[in-house]
mmCIF file of C-alpha atoms in Angstrom:
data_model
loop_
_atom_site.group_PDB
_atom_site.id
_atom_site.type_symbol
_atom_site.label_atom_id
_atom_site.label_comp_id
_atom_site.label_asym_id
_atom_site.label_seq_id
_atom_site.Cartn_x
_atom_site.Cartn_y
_atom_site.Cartn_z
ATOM 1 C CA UNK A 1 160.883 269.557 14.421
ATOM 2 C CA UNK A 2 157.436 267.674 13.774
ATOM 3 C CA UNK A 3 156.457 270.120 11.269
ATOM 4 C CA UNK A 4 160.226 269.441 8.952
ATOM 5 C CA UNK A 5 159.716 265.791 9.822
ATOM 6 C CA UNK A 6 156.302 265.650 8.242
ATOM 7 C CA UNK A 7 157.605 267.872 5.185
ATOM 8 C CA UNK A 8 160.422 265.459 4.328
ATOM 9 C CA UNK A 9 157.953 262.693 4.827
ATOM 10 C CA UNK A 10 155.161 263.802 2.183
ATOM 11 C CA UNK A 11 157.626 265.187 -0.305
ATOM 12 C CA UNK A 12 159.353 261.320 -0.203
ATOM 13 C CA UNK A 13 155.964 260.235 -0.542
ATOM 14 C CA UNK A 14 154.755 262.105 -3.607
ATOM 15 C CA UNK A 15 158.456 261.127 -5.414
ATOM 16 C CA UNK A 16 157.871 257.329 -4.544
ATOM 17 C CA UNK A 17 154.239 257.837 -5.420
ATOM 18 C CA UNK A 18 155.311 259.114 -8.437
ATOM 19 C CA UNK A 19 157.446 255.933 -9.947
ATOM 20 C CA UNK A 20 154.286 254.109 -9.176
ATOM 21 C CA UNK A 21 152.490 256.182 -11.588
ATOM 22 C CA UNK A 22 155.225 256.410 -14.222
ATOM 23 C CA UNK A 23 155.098 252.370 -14.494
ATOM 24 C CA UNK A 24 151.103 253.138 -14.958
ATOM 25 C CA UNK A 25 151.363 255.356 -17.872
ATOM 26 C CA UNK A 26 154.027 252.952 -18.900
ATOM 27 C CA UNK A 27 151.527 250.141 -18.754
ATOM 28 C CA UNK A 28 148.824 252.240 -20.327
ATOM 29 C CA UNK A 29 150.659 253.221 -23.675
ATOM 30 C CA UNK A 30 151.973 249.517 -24.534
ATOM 31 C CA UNK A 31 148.309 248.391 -23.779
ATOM 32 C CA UNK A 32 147.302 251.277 -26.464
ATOM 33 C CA UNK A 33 150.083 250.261 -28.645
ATOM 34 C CA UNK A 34 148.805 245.944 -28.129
ATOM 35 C CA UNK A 35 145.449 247.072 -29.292
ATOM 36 C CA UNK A 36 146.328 248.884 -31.831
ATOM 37 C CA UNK A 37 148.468 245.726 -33.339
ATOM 38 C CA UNK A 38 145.501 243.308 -32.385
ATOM 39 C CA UNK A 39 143.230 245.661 -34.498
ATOM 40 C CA UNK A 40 145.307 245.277 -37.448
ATOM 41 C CA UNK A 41 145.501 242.010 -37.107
ATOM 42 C CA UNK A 42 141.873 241.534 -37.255
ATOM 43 C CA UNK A 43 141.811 243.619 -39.955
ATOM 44 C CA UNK A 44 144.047 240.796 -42.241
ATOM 45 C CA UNK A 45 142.724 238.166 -40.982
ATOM 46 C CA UNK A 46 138.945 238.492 -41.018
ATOM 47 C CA UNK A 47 138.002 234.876 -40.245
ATOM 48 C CA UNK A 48 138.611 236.069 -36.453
ATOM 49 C CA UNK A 49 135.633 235.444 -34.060
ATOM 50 C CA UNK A 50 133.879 238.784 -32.444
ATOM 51 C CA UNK A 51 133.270 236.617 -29.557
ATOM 52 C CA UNK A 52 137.041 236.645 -28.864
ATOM 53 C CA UNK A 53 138.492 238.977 -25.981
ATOM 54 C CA UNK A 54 142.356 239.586 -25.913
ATOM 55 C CA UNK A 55 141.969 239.146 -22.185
ATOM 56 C CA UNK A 56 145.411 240.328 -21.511
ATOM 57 C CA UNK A 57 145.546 243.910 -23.395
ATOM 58 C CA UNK A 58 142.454 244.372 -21.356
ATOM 59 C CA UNK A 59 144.013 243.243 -17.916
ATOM 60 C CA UNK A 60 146.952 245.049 -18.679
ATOM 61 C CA UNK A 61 144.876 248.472 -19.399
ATOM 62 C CA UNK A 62 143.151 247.830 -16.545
ATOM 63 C CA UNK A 63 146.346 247.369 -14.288
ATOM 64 C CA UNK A 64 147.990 250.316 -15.536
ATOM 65 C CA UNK A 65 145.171 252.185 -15.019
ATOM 66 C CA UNK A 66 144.554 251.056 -11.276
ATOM 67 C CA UNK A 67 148.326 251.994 -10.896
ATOM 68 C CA UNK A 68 147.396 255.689 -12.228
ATOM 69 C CA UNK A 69 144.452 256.104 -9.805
ATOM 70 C CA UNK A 70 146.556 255.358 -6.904
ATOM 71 C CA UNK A 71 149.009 257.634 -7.832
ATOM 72 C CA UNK A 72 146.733 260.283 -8.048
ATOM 73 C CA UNK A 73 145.135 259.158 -4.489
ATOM 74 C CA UNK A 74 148.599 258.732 -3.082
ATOM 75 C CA UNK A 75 149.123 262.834 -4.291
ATOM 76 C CA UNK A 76 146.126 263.911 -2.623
ATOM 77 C CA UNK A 77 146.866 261.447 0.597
ATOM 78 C CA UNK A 78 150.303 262.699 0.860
ATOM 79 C CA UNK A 79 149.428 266.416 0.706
ATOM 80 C CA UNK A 80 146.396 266.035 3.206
ATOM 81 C CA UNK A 81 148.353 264.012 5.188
ATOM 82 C CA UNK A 82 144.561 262.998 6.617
ATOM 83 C CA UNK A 83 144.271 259.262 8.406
ATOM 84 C CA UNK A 84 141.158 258.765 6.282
ATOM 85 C CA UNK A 85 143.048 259.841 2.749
ATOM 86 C CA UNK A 86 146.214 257.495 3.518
ATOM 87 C CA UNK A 87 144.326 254.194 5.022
ATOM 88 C CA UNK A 88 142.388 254.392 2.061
ATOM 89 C CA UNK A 89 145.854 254.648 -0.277
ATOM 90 C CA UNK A 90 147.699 252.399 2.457
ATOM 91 C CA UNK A 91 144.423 249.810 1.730
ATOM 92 C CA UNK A 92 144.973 249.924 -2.105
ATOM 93 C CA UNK A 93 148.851 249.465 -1.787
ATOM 94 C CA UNK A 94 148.596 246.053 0.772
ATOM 95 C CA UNK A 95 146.031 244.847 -1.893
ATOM 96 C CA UNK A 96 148.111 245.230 -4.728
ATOM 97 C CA UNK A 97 151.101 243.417 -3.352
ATOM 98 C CA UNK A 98 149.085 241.305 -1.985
ATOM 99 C CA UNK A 99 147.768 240.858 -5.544
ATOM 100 C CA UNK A 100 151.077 240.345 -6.796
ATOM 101 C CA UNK A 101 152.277 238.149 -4.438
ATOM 102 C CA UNK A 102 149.638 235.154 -5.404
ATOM 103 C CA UNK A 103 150.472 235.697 -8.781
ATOM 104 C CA UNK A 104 154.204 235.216 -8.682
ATOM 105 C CA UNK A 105 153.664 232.192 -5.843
ATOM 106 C CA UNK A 106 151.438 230.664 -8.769
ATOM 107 C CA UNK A 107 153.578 230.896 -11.143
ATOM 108 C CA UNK A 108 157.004 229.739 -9.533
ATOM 109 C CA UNK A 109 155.228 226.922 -7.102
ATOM 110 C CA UNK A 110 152.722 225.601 -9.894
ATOM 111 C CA UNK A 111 154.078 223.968 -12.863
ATOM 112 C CA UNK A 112 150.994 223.928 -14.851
ATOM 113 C CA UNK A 113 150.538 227.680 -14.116
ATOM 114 C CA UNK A 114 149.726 228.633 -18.099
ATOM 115 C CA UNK A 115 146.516 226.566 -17.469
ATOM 116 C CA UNK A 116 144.969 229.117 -14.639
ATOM 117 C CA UNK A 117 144.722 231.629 -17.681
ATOM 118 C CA UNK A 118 142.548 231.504 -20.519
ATOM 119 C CA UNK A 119 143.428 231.057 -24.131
ATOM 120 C CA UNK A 120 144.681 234.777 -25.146
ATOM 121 C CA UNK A 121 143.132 235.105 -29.239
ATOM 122 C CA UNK A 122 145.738 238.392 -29.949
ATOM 123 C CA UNK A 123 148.686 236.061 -28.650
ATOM 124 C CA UNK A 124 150.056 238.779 -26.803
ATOM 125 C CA UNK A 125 150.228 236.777 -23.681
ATOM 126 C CA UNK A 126 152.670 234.423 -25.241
ATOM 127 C CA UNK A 127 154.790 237.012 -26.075
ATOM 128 C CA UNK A 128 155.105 238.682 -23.092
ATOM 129 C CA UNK A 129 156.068 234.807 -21.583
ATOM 130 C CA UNK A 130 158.594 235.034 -24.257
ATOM 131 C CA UNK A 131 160.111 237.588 -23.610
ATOM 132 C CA UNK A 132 160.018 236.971 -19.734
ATOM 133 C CA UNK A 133 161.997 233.933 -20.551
ATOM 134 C CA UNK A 134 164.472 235.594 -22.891
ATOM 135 C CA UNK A 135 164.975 238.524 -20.724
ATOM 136 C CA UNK A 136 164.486 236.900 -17.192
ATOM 137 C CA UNK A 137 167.130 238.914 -15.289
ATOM 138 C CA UNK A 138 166.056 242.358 -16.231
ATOM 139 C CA UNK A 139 162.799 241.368 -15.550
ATOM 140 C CA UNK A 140 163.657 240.284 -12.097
ATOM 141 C CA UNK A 141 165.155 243.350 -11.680
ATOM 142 C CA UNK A 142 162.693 245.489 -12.962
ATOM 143 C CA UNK A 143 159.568 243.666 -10.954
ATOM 144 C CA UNK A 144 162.278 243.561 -7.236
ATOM 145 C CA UNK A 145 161.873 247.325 -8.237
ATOM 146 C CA UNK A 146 158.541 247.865 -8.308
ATOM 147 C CA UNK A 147 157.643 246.030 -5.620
ATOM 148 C CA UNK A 148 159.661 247.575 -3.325
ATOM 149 C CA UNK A 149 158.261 251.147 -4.294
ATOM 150 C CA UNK A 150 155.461 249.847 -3.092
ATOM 151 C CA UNK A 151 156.632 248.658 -0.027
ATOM 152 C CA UNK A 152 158.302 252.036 0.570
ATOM 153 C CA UNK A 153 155.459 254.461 -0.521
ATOM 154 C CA UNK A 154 153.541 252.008 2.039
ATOM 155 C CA UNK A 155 155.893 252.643 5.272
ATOM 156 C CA UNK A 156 156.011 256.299 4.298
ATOM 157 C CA UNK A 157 152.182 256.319 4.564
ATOM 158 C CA UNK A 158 152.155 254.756 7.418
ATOM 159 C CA UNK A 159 154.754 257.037 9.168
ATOM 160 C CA UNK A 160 152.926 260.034 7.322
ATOM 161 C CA UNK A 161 149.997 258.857 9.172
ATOM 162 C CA UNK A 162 151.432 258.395 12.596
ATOM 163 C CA UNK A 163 152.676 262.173 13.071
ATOM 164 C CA UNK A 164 149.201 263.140 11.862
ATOM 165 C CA UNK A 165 148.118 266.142 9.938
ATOM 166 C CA UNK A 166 149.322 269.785 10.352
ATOM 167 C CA UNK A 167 148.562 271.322 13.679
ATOM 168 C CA UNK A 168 148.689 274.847 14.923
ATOM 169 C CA UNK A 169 151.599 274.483 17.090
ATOM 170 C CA UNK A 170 155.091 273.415 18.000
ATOM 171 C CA UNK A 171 155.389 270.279 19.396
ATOM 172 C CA UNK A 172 158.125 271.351 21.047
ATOM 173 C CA UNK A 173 156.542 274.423 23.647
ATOM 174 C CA UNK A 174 153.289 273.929 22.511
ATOM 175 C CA UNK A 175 153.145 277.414 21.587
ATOM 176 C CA UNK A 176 150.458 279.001 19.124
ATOM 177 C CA UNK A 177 151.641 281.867 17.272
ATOM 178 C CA UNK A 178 148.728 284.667 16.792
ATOM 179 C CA UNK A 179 149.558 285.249 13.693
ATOM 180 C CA UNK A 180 148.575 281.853 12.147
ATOM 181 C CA UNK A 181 145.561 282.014 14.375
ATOM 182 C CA UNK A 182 144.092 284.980 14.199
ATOM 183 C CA UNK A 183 140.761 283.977 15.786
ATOM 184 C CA UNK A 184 142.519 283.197 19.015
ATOM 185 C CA UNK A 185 144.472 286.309 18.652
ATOM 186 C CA UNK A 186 141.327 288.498 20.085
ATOM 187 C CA UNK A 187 140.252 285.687 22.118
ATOM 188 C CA UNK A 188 141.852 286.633 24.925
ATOM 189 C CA UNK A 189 141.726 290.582 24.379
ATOM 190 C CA UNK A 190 140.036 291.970 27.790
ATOM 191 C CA UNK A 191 138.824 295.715 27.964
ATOM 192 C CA UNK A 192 140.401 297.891 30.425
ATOM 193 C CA UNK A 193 137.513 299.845 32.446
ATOM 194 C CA UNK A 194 138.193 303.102 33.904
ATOM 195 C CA UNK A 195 136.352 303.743 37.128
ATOM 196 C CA UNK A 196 135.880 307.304 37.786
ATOM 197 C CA UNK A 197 134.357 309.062 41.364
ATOM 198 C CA UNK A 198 130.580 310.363 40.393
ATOM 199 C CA UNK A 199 130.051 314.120 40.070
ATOM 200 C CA UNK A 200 127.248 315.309 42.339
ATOM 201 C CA UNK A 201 125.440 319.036 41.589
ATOM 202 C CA UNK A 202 125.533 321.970 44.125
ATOM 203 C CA UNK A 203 123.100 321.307 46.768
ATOM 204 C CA UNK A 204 120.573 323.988 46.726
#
């Protein structure tokens, strides 16, 4: 019963795991596709400064990338099913929303919020506010979403984690079946000894 249990448990895992890296890759391509418009940008307008770094293509590479390498860990965590492999996916998770959550409480509970950021030079930043603003309900939707495939991959973990990793036996008669352990299988193998009466010679 453990044993299905844990089953249903990691393969929930690896599909929640898995949204969390489809919104990476997601991230990752319309970073490409923001640098590749800020390039040709500089490229008609050459009066642009060198010294000036489209902070938020960068960020949002570097988000979309974190998101990726979780997924991955959460793969490898969730087939393991090893306490070391998901506190370290379980630590990466609470950080993440935990990232998330100071940037949203920023942004609703400070009004001058746009000053905590710097000056974006590819203007891709004001965009993306822009279009926040013009489509704030599907946002809303979109970021109740992924935060709570985050929350879920992180109870999943942590339930993953509480059953522990695969054992040798049943939970239920605590039974170990030879044939998965063939080491103990001649373990308890004892050699039958055959005691016979001596044979003496003819006395002389």
């Amino acid at each position: 019963m453990v044993r299905v249990m844990r089953s249903c448990i990691q393969s929930l895992l690896k599909l929640v795991n898995s949204l969390i890296g489809m919104a990476g890759i997601a991230m990752i391509m319309y970073g490409i596709w923001l640098i590749r418009a800020w390039q040709r940008k500089m490229g008609e307008l050459p009066s642009f400064d060198d010294d000036d770094v489209p902070w938020f293509i960068y960020t949002f590479l570097g988000l979309g990338a974190i998101l990726s390498v979780i997924t991955c860990l959460g793969h490898v965590a969730a087939e393991s099913a090893r306490g070391c492999c998901l506190y370290v996916y379980m630590c990466f998770i609470f950080m993440l929303l935990m990232l998330e959550g100071g940037v949203t409480a920023d942004v609703f509970l400070n009004r001058d919020w746009e000053k905590d950021f710097p000056e974006d030079p590819s203007g891709s930043f004001s965009q993306f506010k822009d279009f926040i603003r013009t489509n704030f309900e599907i946002c809303k939707w979109v970021a109740l979403t992924v935060v709570s495939v985050q929350v879920v991959s992180l109870l999943l973990a942590m339930v993953l984690n509480a059953l522990g990793p695969h054992q040798n036996y049943d939970s239920d008669d605590e039974y170990i079946d030879p044939e998965r352990a063939p080491l103990l299988k001649n373990g308890g193998y004892h050699p039958q000894y055959v005691v016979i009466d001596p044979v003496y010679g003819p006395k002389k």
